[in-house]
């Protein structure tokens, strides 16, 4: 009743995206009577984002960030410290903090947010299971196309 935004944190897995879809449905329902909006989706602890991309194509919403599998995140929990506390002593961890600072910047900018249109269970099951059962091969890029995608 008191939130302006909801953020969905999920991984790139089948079950997690089903749960994300349920949260999207809940936001849509709550938005009928409250000013709640979905700020976006955060991919967490994932080396790929292929299913996340399939999901947001079917259920349009912003992707705020995708955090890769970073061992230092787990280590911070084991040490009982935040990543920011650890980065004070280990500056090499600054890049990890940047993921979280990016998310914070986006929320502080007060995004418009969306009222998501969740997918029906059968539609989502078909979309995600097809991805597992019939994986497409990645297109081979020629060297010129690869340079277009290179970050320097």
mmCIF file of N, CA and C in Angstrom, residues 7-128:
data_model
loop_
_atom_site.group_PDB
_atom_site.id
_atom_site.type_symbol
_atom_site.label_atom_id
_atom_site.label_comp_id
_atom_site.label_asym_id
_atom_site.label_seq_id
_atom_site.Cartn_x
_atom_site.Cartn_y
_atom_site.Cartn_z
ATOM 1 N N UNK A 7 10.393 -3.907 -7.808
ATOM 2 C CA UNK A 7 11.467 -4.409 -8.664
ATOM 3 C C UNK A 7 11.455 -5.923 -8.550
ATOM 4 N N UNK A 8 11.507 -6.593 -9.661
ATOM 5 C CA UNK A 8 11.539 -8.049 -9.669
ATOM 6 C C UNK A 8 12.991 -8.484 -9.798
ATOM 7 N N UNK A 9 13.446 -9.293 -8.847
ATOM 8 C CA UNK A 9 14.798 -9.850 -8.899
ATOM 9 C C UNK A 9 14.652 -11.324 -9.230
ATOM 10 N N UNK A 10 15.288 -11.743 -10.304
ATOM 11 C CA UNK A 10 15.146 -13.115 -10.777
ATOM 12 C C UNK A 10 16.454 -13.594 -11.376
ATOM 13 N N UNK A 11 16.548 -14.887 -11.596
ATOM 14 C CA UNK A 11 17.696 -15.371 -12.347
ATOM 15 C C UNK A 11 17.208 -15.744 -13.744
ATOM 16 N N UNK A 12 18.047 -16.382 -14.493
ATOM 17 C CA UNK A 12 17.747 -16.691 -15.883
ATOM 18 C C UNK A 12 17.085 -18.061 -16.024
ATOM 19 N N UNK A 13 16.426 -18.532 -14.977
ATOM 20 C CA UNK A 13 15.862 -19.873 -14.991
ATOM 21 C C UNK A 13 14.367 -19.905 -15.233
ATOM 22 N N UNK A 14 13.930 -21.052 -15.672
ATOM 23 C CA UNK A 14 12.529 -21.323 -15.986
ATOM 24 C C UNK A 14 11.618 -21.016 -14.796
ATOM 25 N N UNK A 15 11.892 -21.628 -13.645
ATOM 26 C CA UNK A 15 11.037 -21.456 -12.461
ATOM 27 C C UNK A 15 11.054 -20.024 -11.951
ATOM 28 N N UNK A 16 12.217 -19.405 -11.950
ATOM 29 C CA UNK A 16 12.330 -18.030 -11.455
ATOM 30 C C UNK A 16 11.538 -17.063 -12.325
ATOM 31 N N UNK A 17 11.519 -17.293 -13.622
ATOM 32 C CA UNK A 17 10.765 -16.406 -14.502
ATOM 33 C C UNK A 17 9.257 -16.641 -14.380
ATOM 34 N N UNK A 18 8.857 -17.858 -14.046
ATOM 35 C CA UNK A 18 7.443 -18.087 -13.731
ATOM 36 C C UNK A 18 7.062 -17.281 -12.492
ATOM 37 N N UNK A 19 7.919 -17.304 -11.483
ATOM 38 C CA UNK A 19 7.658 -16.524 -10.267
ATOM 39 C C UNK A 19 7.639 -15.030 -10.591
ATOM 40 N N UNK A 20 8.552 -14.582 -11.448
ATOM 41 C CA UNK A 20 8.581 -13.174 -11.857
ATOM 42 C C UNK A 20 7.263 -12.789 -12.520
ATOM 43 N N UNK A 21 6.722 -13.694 -13.316
ATOM 44 C CA UNK A 21 5.454 -13.428 -13.985
ATOM 45 C C UNK A 21 4.312 -13.293 -12.982
ATOM 46 N N UNK A 22 4.352 -14.080 -11.923
ATOM 47 C CA UNK A 22 3.341 -13.973 -10.861
ATOM 48 C C UNK A 22 3.445 -12.616 -10.159
ATOM 49 N N UNK A 23 4.667 -12.170 -9.928
ATOM 50 C CA UNK A 23 4.862 -10.849 -9.307
ATOM 51 C C UNK A 23 4.346 -9.763 -10.242
ATOM 52 N N UNK A 24 4.632 -9.894 -11.537
ATOM 53 C CA UNK A 24 4.130 -8.917 -12.512
ATOM 54 C C UNK A 24 2.601 -8.866 -12.474
ATOM 55 N N UNK A 25 1.962 -10.026 -12.366
ATOM 56 C CA UNK A 25 0.494 -10.069 -12.278
ATOM 57 C C UNK A 25 0.009 -9.374 -11.011
ATOM 58 N N UNK A 26 0.721 -9.571 -9.919
ATOM 59 C CA UNK A 26 0.349 -8.923 -8.649
ATOM 60 C C UNK A 26 0.484 -7.410 -8.744
ATOM 61 N N UNK A 27 1.541 -6.945 -9.394
ATOM 62 C CA UNK A 27 1.724 -5.497 -9.573
ATOM 63 C C UNK A 27 0.584 -4.942 -10.419
ATOM 64 N N UNK A 28 0.227 -5.641 -11.494
ATOM 65 C CA UNK A 28 -0.874 -5.185 -12.343
ATOM 66 C C UNK A 28 -2.164 -5.063 -11.535
ATOM 67 N N UNK A 29 -2.460 -6.063 -10.729
ATOM 68 C CA UNK A 29 -3.680 -6.029 -9.911
ATOM 69 C C UNK A 29 -3.638 -4.898 -8.886
ATOM 70 N N UNK A 30 -2.524 -4.745 -8.199
ATOM 71 C CA UNK A 30 -2.396 -3.704 -7.168
ATOM 72 C C UNK A 30 -2.481 -2.310 -7.788
ATOM 73 N N UNK A 31 -1.962 -2.172 -9.019
ATOM 74 C CA UNK A 31 -1.959 -0.871 -9.692
ATOM 75 C C UNK A 31 -3.366 -0.387 -10.034
ATOM 76 N N UNK A 32 -4.343 -1.270 -9.970
ATOM 77 C CA UNK A 32 -5.726 -0.847 -10.230
ATOM 78 C C UNK A 32 -6.234 0.101 -9.160
ATOM 79 N N UNK A 33 -5.740 -0.059 -7.927
ATOM 80 C CA UNK A 33 -6.257 0.745 -6.815
ATOM 81 C C UNK A 33 -5.182 1.557 -6.099
ATOM 82 N N UNK A 34 -3.930 1.383 -6.486
ATOM 83 C CA UNK A 34 -2.819 2.091 -5.844
ATOM 84 C C UNK A 34 -1.850 2.599 -6.912
ATOM 85 N N UNK A 35 -1.025 3.577 -6.581
ATOM 86 C CA UNK A 35 -0.102 4.128 -7.584
ATOM 87 C C UNK A 35 1.167 3.287 -7.787
ATOM 88 N N UNK A 36 1.106 1.996 -7.547
ATOM 89 C CA UNK A 36 2.264 1.117 -7.688
ATOM 90 C C UNK A 36 2.598 0.891 -9.160
ATOM 91 N N UNK A 37 3.892 0.941 -9.478
ATOM 92 C CA UNK A 37 4.392 0.657 -10.819
ATOM 93 C C UNK A 37 5.578 -0.286 -10.704
ATOM 94 N N UNK A 38 5.831 -1.011 -11.768
ATOM 95 C CA UNK A 38 7.000 -1.878 -11.834
ATOM 96 C C UNK A 38 8.156 -1.064 -12.389
ATOM 97 N N UNK A 39 9.200 -0.880 -11.578
ATOM 98 C CA UNK A 39 10.376 -0.144 -12.044
ATOM 99 C C UNK A 39 11.143 -0.976 -13.056
ATOM 100 N N UNK A 40 11.175 -2.276 -12.858
ATOM 101 C CA UNK A 40 11.861 -3.137 -13.810
ATOM 102 C C UNK A 40 12.314 -4.434 -13.189
ATOM 103 N N UNK A 41 13.053 -5.166 -13.979
ATOM 104 C CA UNK A 41 13.534 -6.483 -13.602
ATOM 105 C C UNK A 41 15.046 -6.424 -13.413
ATOM 106 N N UNK A 42 15.527 -7.139 -12.414
ATOM 107 C CA UNK A 42 16.962 -7.252 -12.154
ATOM 108 C C UNK A 42 17.329 -8.722 -12.282
ATOM 109 N N UNK A 43 18.227 -9.018 -13.196
ATOM 110 C CA UNK A 43 18.743 -10.381 -13.325
ATOM 111 C C UNK A 43 19.826 -10.571 -12.284
ATOM 112 N N UNK A 44 19.748 -11.656 -11.538
ATOM 113 C CA UNK A 44 20.669 -11.861 -10.419
ATOM 114 C C UNK A 44 21.419 -13.177 -10.571
ATOM 115 N N UNK A 45 22.731 -13.108 -10.398
ATOM 116 C CA UNK A 45 23.594 -14.288 -10.385
ATOM 117 C C UNK A 45 23.396 -15.155 -11.617
ATOM 118 N N UNK A 46 23.585 -14.556 -12.766
ATOM 119 C CA UNK A 46 23.391 -15.307 -13.991
ATOM 120 C C UNK A 46 24.492 -15.010 -14.999
ATOM 121 N N UNK A 47 24.973 -16.047 -15.639
ATOM 122 C CA UNK A 47 26.006 -15.858 -16.650
ATOM 123 C C UNK A 47 25.383 -15.583 -18.013
ATOM 124 N N UNK A 48 24.099 -15.890 -18.164
ATOM 125 C CA UNK A 48 23.384 -15.633 -19.414
ATOM 126 C C UNK A 48 22.115 -14.854 -19.102
ATOM 127 N N UNK A 49 21.546 -14.275 -20.141
ATOM 128 C CA UNK A 49 20.272 -13.587 -19.959
ATOM 129 C C UNK A 49 19.302 -13.915 -21.080
ATOM 130 N N UNK A 50 19.526 -15.027 -21.746
ATOM 131 C CA UNK A 50 18.707 -15.384 -22.894
ATOM 132 C C UNK A 50 17.234 -15.584 -22.542
ATOM 133 N N UNK A 51 16.946 -16.282 -21.446
ATOM 134 C CA UNK A 51 15.544 -16.463 -21.052
ATOM 135 C C UNK A 51 14.938 -15.168 -20.525
ATOM 136 N N UNK A 52 15.740 -14.385 -19.823
ATOM 137 C CA UNK A 52 15.260 -13.075 -19.363
ATOM 138 C C UNK A 52 14.849 -12.240 -20.572
ATOM 139 N N UNK A 53 15.678 -12.236 -21.607
ATOM 140 C CA UNK A 53 15.353 -11.468 -22.814
ATOM 141 C C UNK A 53 14.076 -11.982 -23.479
ATOM 142 N N UNK A 54 13.918 -13.305 -23.534
ATOM 143 C CA UNK A 54 12.685 -13.878 -24.088
ATOM 144 C C UNK A 54 11.476 -13.421 -23.271
ATOM 145 N N UNK A 55 11.627 -13.443 -21.955
ATOM 146 C CA UNK A 55 10.525 -13.059 -21.075
ATOM 147 C C UNK A 55 10.151 -11.588 -21.268
ATOM 148 N N UNK A 56 11.131 -10.692 -21.275
ATOM 149 C CA UNK A 56 10.792 -9.266 -21.405
ATOM 150 C C UNK A 56 10.323 -8.916 -22.818
ATOM 151 N N UNK A 57 10.617 -9.768 -23.802
ATOM 152 C CA UNK A 57 10.011 -9.576 -25.122
ATOM 153 C C UNK A 57 8.511 -9.882 -25.058
ATOM 154 N N UNK A 58 8.155 -10.908 -24.282
ATOM 155 C CA UNK A 58 6.747 -11.307 -24.156
ATOM 156 C C UNK A 58 5.987 -10.439 -23.160
ATOM 157 N N UNK A 59 6.665 -10.020 -22.107
ATOM 158 C CA UNK A 59 6.066 -9.193 -21.057
ATOM 159 C C UNK A 59 6.941 -7.942 -20.936
ATOM 160 N N UNK A 60 6.673 -6.937 -21.755
ATOM 161 C CA UNK A 60 7.568 -5.777 -21.792
ATOM 162 C C UNK A 60 7.723 -5.087 -20.437
ATOM 163 N N UNK A 61 8.979 -4.926 -20.052
ATOM 164 C CA UNK A 61 9.342 -4.215 -18.832
ATOM 165 C C UNK A 61 10.817 -3.861 -18.933
ATOM 166 N N UNK A 62 11.246 -2.819 -18.251
ATOM 167 C CA UNK A 62 12.663 -2.463 -18.278
ATOM 168 C C UNK A 62 13.513 -3.513 -17.561
ATOM 169 N N UNK A 63 14.702 -3.733 -18.074
ATOM 170 C CA UNK A 63 15.703 -4.533 -17.363
ATOM 171 C C UNK A 63 16.658 -3.521 -16.744
ATOM 172 N N UNK A 64 16.616 -3.410 -15.421
ATOM 173 C CA UNK A 64 17.434 -2.415 -14.731
ATOM 174 C C UNK A 64 18.906 -2.800 -14.723
ATOM 175 N N UNK A 65 19.174 -4.087 -14.546
ATOM 176 C CA UNK A 65 20.566 -4.554 -14.472
ATOM 177 C C UNK A 65 20.557 -6.069 -14.521
ATOM 178 N N UNK A 66 21.644 -6.645 -14.968
ATOM 179 C CA UNK A 66 21.859 -8.089 -14.888
ATOM 180 C C UNK A 66 23.195 -8.287 -14.202
ATOM 181 N N UNK A 67 23.127 -8.841 -12.996
ATOM 182 C CA UNK A 67 24.347 -9.085 -12.219
ATOM 183 C C UNK A 67 24.882 -10.468 -12.559
ATOM 184 N N UNK A 68 26.121 -10.545 -12.998
ATOM 185 C CA UNK A 68 26.690 -11.854 -13.314
ATOM 186 C C UNK A 68 27.004 -12.636 -12.046
ATOM 187 N N UNK A 69 27.401 -13.882 -12.239
ATOM 188 C CA UNK A 69 27.852 -14.703 -11.112
ATOM 189 C C UNK A 69 29.189 -14.144 -10.647
ATOM 190 N N UNK A 70 29.195 -13.507 -9.501
ATOM 191 C CA UNK A 70 30.421 -12.910 -8.966
ATOM 192 C C UNK A 70 30.664 -13.517 -7.596
ATOM 193 N N UNK A 71 31.761 -14.224 -7.465
ATOM 194 C CA UNK A 71 32.083 -14.916 -6.217
ATOM 195 C C UNK A 71 32.173 -13.950 -5.040
ATOM 196 N N UNK A 72 32.627 -12.731 -5.275
ATOM 197 C CA UNK A 72 32.791 -11.765 -4.186
ATOM 198 C C UNK A 72 31.467 -11.415 -3.511
ATOM 199 N N UNK A 73 30.369 -11.547 -4.226
ATOM 200 C CA UNK A 73 29.063 -11.286 -3.612
ATOM 201 C C UNK A 73 28.792 -12.337 -2.541
ATOM 202 N N UNK A 74 29.054 -13.591 -2.878
ATOM 203 C CA UNK A 74 28.871 -14.667 -1.897
ATOM 204 C C UNK A 74 29.839 -14.508 -0.735
ATOM 205 N N UNK A 75 31.077 -14.145 -1.027
ATOM 206 C CA UNK A 75 32.091 -13.960 0.018
ATOM 207 C C UNK A 75 31.665 -12.855 0.980
ATOM 208 N N UNK A 76 31.070 -11.792 0.468
ATOM 209 C CA UNK A 76 30.643 -10.696 1.348
ATOM 210 C C UNK A 76 29.603 -11.185 2.348
ATOM 211 N N UNK A 77 28.701 -12.056 1.898
ATOM 212 C CA UNK A 77 27.698 -12.604 2.810
ATOM 213 C C UNK A 77 28.346 -13.468 3.877
ATOM 214 N N UNK A 78 29.296 -14.288 3.462
ATOM 215 C CA UNK A 78 29.983 -15.167 4.413
ATOM 216 C C UNK A 78 30.747 -14.345 5.450
ATOM 217 N N UNK A 79 31.351 -13.235 5.002
ATOM 218 C CA UNK A 79 32.102 -12.368 5.918
ATOM 219 C C UNK A 79 31.185 -11.482 6.753
ATOM 220 N N UNK A 80 29.905 -11.434 6.405
ATOM 221 C CA UNK A 80 28.974 -10.580 7.138
ATOM 222 C C UNK A 80 29.209 -9.105 6.868
ATOM 223 N N UNK A 81 29.690 -8.794 5.663
ATOM 224 C CA UNK A 81 29.959 -7.402 5.284
ATOM 225 C C UNK A 81 29.238 -7.084 3.983
ATOM 226 N N UNK A 82 28.993 -5.809 3.800
ATOM 227 C CA UNK A 82 28.447 -5.401 2.514
ATOM 228 C C UNK A 82 29.590 -5.327 1.514
ATOM 229 N N UNK A 83 29.238 -5.357 0.249
ATOM 230 C CA UNK A 83 30.265 -5.201 -0.783
ATOM 231 C C UNK A 83 30.940 -3.843 -0.671
ATOM 232 N N UNK A 84 30.192 -2.847 -0.258
ATOM 233 C CA UNK A 84 30.757 -1.506 -0.140
ATOM 234 C C UNK A 84 31.790 -1.443 0.978
ATOM 235 N N UNK A 85 31.537 -2.149 2.074
ATOM 236 C CA UNK A 85 32.534 -2.221 3.154
ATOM 237 C C UNK A 85 33.790 -2.934 2.669
ATOM 238 N N UNK A 86 33.606 -4.002 1.930
ATOM 239 C CA UNK A 86 34.759 -4.738 1.415
ATOM 240 C C UNK A 86 35.528 -3.916 0.387
ATOM 241 N N UNK A 87 34.814 -3.139 -0.434
ATOM 242 C CA UNK A 87 35.465 -2.338 -1.476
ATOM 243 C C UNK A 87 36.306 -1.215 -0.881
ATOM 244 N N UNK A 88 35.967 -0.766 0.338
ATOM 245 C CA UNK A 88 36.796 0.248 0.999
ATOM 246 C C UNK A 88 38.217 -0.258 1.207
ATOM 247 N N UNK A 89 38.335 -1.555 1.501
ATOM 248 C CA UNK A 89 39.653 -2.138 1.758
ATOM 249 C C UNK A 89 40.244 -2.813 0.529
ATOM 250 N N UNK A 90 39.384 -3.182 -0.405
ATOM 251 C CA UNK A 90 39.822 -3.837 -1.636
ATOM 252 C C UNK A 90 39.241 -3.072 -2.827
ATOM 253 N N UNK A 91 39.929 -2.030 -3.295
ATOM 254 C CA UNK A 91 39.396 -1.203 -4.385
ATOM 255 C C UNK A 91 39.062 -1.985 -5.659
ATOM 256 N N UNK A 92 39.651 -3.159 -5.821
ATOM 257 C CA UNK A 92 39.357 -3.955 -7.017
ATOM 258 C C UNK A 92 37.898 -4.416 -7.051
ATOM 259 N N UNK A 93 37.194 -4.309 -5.930
ATOM 260 C CA UNK A 93 35.785 -4.704 -5.879
ATOM 261 C C UNK A 93 34.843 -3.579 -6.308
ATOM 262 N N UNK A 94 35.400 -2.440 -6.643
ATOM 263 C CA UNK A 94 34.574 -1.305 -7.040
ATOM 264 C C UNK A 94 33.642 -1.621 -8.194
ATOM 265 N N UNK A 95 34.114 -2.435 -9.132
ATOM 266 C CA UNK A 95 33.275 -2.763 -10.289
ATOM 267 C C UNK A 95 32.007 -3.518 -9.868
ATOM 268 N N UNK A 96 32.102 -4.311 -8.797
ATOM 269 C CA UNK A 96 30.926 -5.040 -8.313
ATOM 270 C C UNK A 96 29.920 -4.046 -7.736
ATOM 271 N N UNK A 97 30.403 -3.095 -6.981
ATOM 272 C CA UNK A 97 29.523 -2.073 -6.392
ATOM 273 C C UNK A 97 28.827 -1.261 -7.476
ATOM 274 N N UNK A 98 29.496 -1.094 -8.616
ATOM 275 C CA UNK A 98 28.911 -0.307 -9.698
ATOM 276 C C UNK A 98 27.579 -0.879 -10.183
ATOM 277 N N UNK A 99 27.424 -2.200 -10.153
ATOM 278 C CA UNK A 99 26.143 -2.796 -10.543
ATOM 279 C C UNK A 99 25.023 -2.266 -9.641
ATOM 280 N N UNK A 100 25.280 -2.266 -8.349
ATOM 281 C CA UNK A 100 24.263 -1.831 -7.383
ATOM 282 C C UNK A 100 24.049 -0.320 -7.442
ATOM 283 N N UNK A 101 25.113 0.428 -7.663
ATOM 284 C CA UNK A 101 24.978 1.880 -7.787
ATOM 285 C C UNK A 101 24.164 2.245 -9.029
ATOM 286 N N UNK A 102 24.315 1.476 -10.093
ATOM 287 C CA UNK A 102 23.531 1.708 -11.297
ATOM 288 C C UNK A 102 22.038 1.518 -11.013
ATOM 289 N N UNK A 103 21.709 0.459 -10.292
ATOM 290 C CA UNK A 103 20.304 0.225 -9.932
ATOM 291 C C UNK A 103 19.788 1.378 -9.068
ATOM 292 N N UNK A 104 20.576 1.781 -8.084
ATOM 293 C CA UNK A 104 20.173 2.880 -7.195
ATOM 294 C C UNK A 104 19.957 4.165 -7.987
ATOM 295 N N UNK A 105 20.863 4.469 -8.918
ATOM 296 C CA UNK A 105 20.717 5.676 -9.740
ATOM 297 C C UNK A 105 19.406 5.662 -10.522
ATOM 298 N N UNK A 106 19.062 4.507 -11.056
ATOM 299 C CA UNK A 106 17.826 4.418 -11.837
ATOM 300 C C UNK A 106 16.589 4.651 -10.967
ATOM 301 N N UNK A 107 16.608 4.134 -9.759
ATOM 302 C CA UNK A 107 15.463 4.318 -8.859
ATOM 303 C C UNK A 107 15.404 5.759 -8.357
ATOM 304 N N UNK A 108 16.563 6.323 -8.024
ATOM 305 C CA UNK A 108 16.590 7.713 -7.559
ATOM 306 C C UNK A 108 16.125 8.689 -8.636
ATOM 307 N N UNK A 109 16.244 8.288 -9.894
ATOM 308 C CA UNK A 109 15.788 9.135 -11.002
ATOM 309 C C UNK A 109 14.262 9.109 -11.147
ATOM 310 N N UNK A 110 13.589 8.359 -10.268
ATOM 311 C CA UNK A 110 12.134 8.245 -10.251
ATOM 312 C C UNK A 110 11.574 7.900 -11.642
ATOM 313 N N UNK A 111 11.849 6.679 -12.083
ATOM 314 C CA UNK A 111 11.357 6.284 -13.407
ATOM 315 C C UNK A 111 9.831 6.269 -13.442
ATOM 316 N N UNK A 112 9.301 6.374 -14.626
ATOM 317 C CA UNK A 112 7.845 6.342 -14.777
ATOM 318 C C UNK A 112 7.287 4.998 -14.317
ATOM 319 N N UNK A 113 8.018 3.932 -14.584
ATOM 320 C CA UNK A 113 7.544 2.598 -14.236
ATOM 321 C C UNK A 113 6.480 2.130 -15.215
ATOM 322 N N UNK A 114 6.144 0.866 -15.131
ATOM 323 C CA UNK A 114 5.147 0.303 -16.038
ATOM 324 C C UNK A 114 4.123 -0.494 -15.237
ATOM 325 N N UNK A 115 2.964 -0.634 -15.826
ATOM 326 C CA UNK A 115 1.979 -1.588 -15.317
ATOM 327 C C UNK A 115 2.117 -2.796 -16.240
ATOM 328 N N UNK A 116 2.717 -3.861 -15.744
ATOM 329 C CA UNK A 116 3.017 -4.991 -16.630
ATOM 330 C C UNK A 116 1.763 -5.750 -17.044
ATOM 331 N N UNK A 117 1.828 -6.320 -18.215
ATOM 332 C CA UNK A 117 0.780 -7.213 -18.704
ATOM 333 C C UNK A 117 1.365 -8.617 -18.677
ATOM 334 N N UNK A 118 1.157 -9.320 -17.584
ATOM 335 C CA UNK A 118 1.742 -10.647 -17.409
ATOM 336 C C UNK A 118 1.277 -11.601 -18.505
ATOM 337 N N UNK A 119 2.092 -12.627 -18.731
ATOM 338 C CA UNK A 119 1.757 -13.653 -19.717
ATOM 339 C C UNK A 119 0.878 -14.716 -19.067
ATOM 340 N N UNK A 120 0.013 -15.318 -19.847
ATOM 341 C CA UNK A 120 -0.775 -16.453 -19.371
ATOM 342 C C UNK A 120 0.171 -17.629 -19.143
ATOM 343 N N UNK A 121 -0.157 -18.485 -18.183
ATOM 344 C CA UNK A 121 0.724 -19.604 -17.836
ATOM 345 C C UNK A 121 1.084 -20.468 -19.042
ATOM 346 N N UNK A 122 0.102 -20.820 -19.841
ATOM 347 C CA UNK A 122 0.372 -21.686 -21.006
ATOM 348 C C UNK A 122 1.297 -20.999 -21.993
ATOM 349 N N UNK A 123 1.051 -19.727 -22.222
ATOM 350 C CA UNK A 123 1.876 -18.956 -23.153
ATOM 351 C C UNK A 123 3.319 -18.889 -22.652
ATOM 352 N N UNK A 124 3.480 -18.606 -21.374
ATOM 353 C CA UNK A 124 4.821 -18.509 -20.797
ATOM 354 C C UNK A 124 5.511 -19.869 -20.789
ATOM 355 N N UNK A 125 4.768 -20.918 -20.437
ATOM 356 C CA UNK A 125 5.336 -22.263 -20.445
ATOM 357 C C UNK A 125 5.817 -22.612 -21.844
ATOM 358 N N UNK A 126 5.001 -22.329 -22.834
ATOM 359 C CA UNK A 126 5.359 -22.621 -24.221
ATOM 360 C C UNK A 126 6.601 -21.837 -24.643
ATOM 361 N N UNK A 127 6.623 -20.568 -24.317
ATOM 362 C CA UNK A 127 7.754 -19.713 -24.679
ATOM 363 C C UNK A 127 9.057 -20.216 -24.064
ATOM 364 N N UNK A 128 9.030 -20.467 -22.753
ATOM 365 C CA UNK A 128 10.263 -20.848 -22.060
ATOM 366 C C UNK A 128 10.655 -22.295 -22.336
#
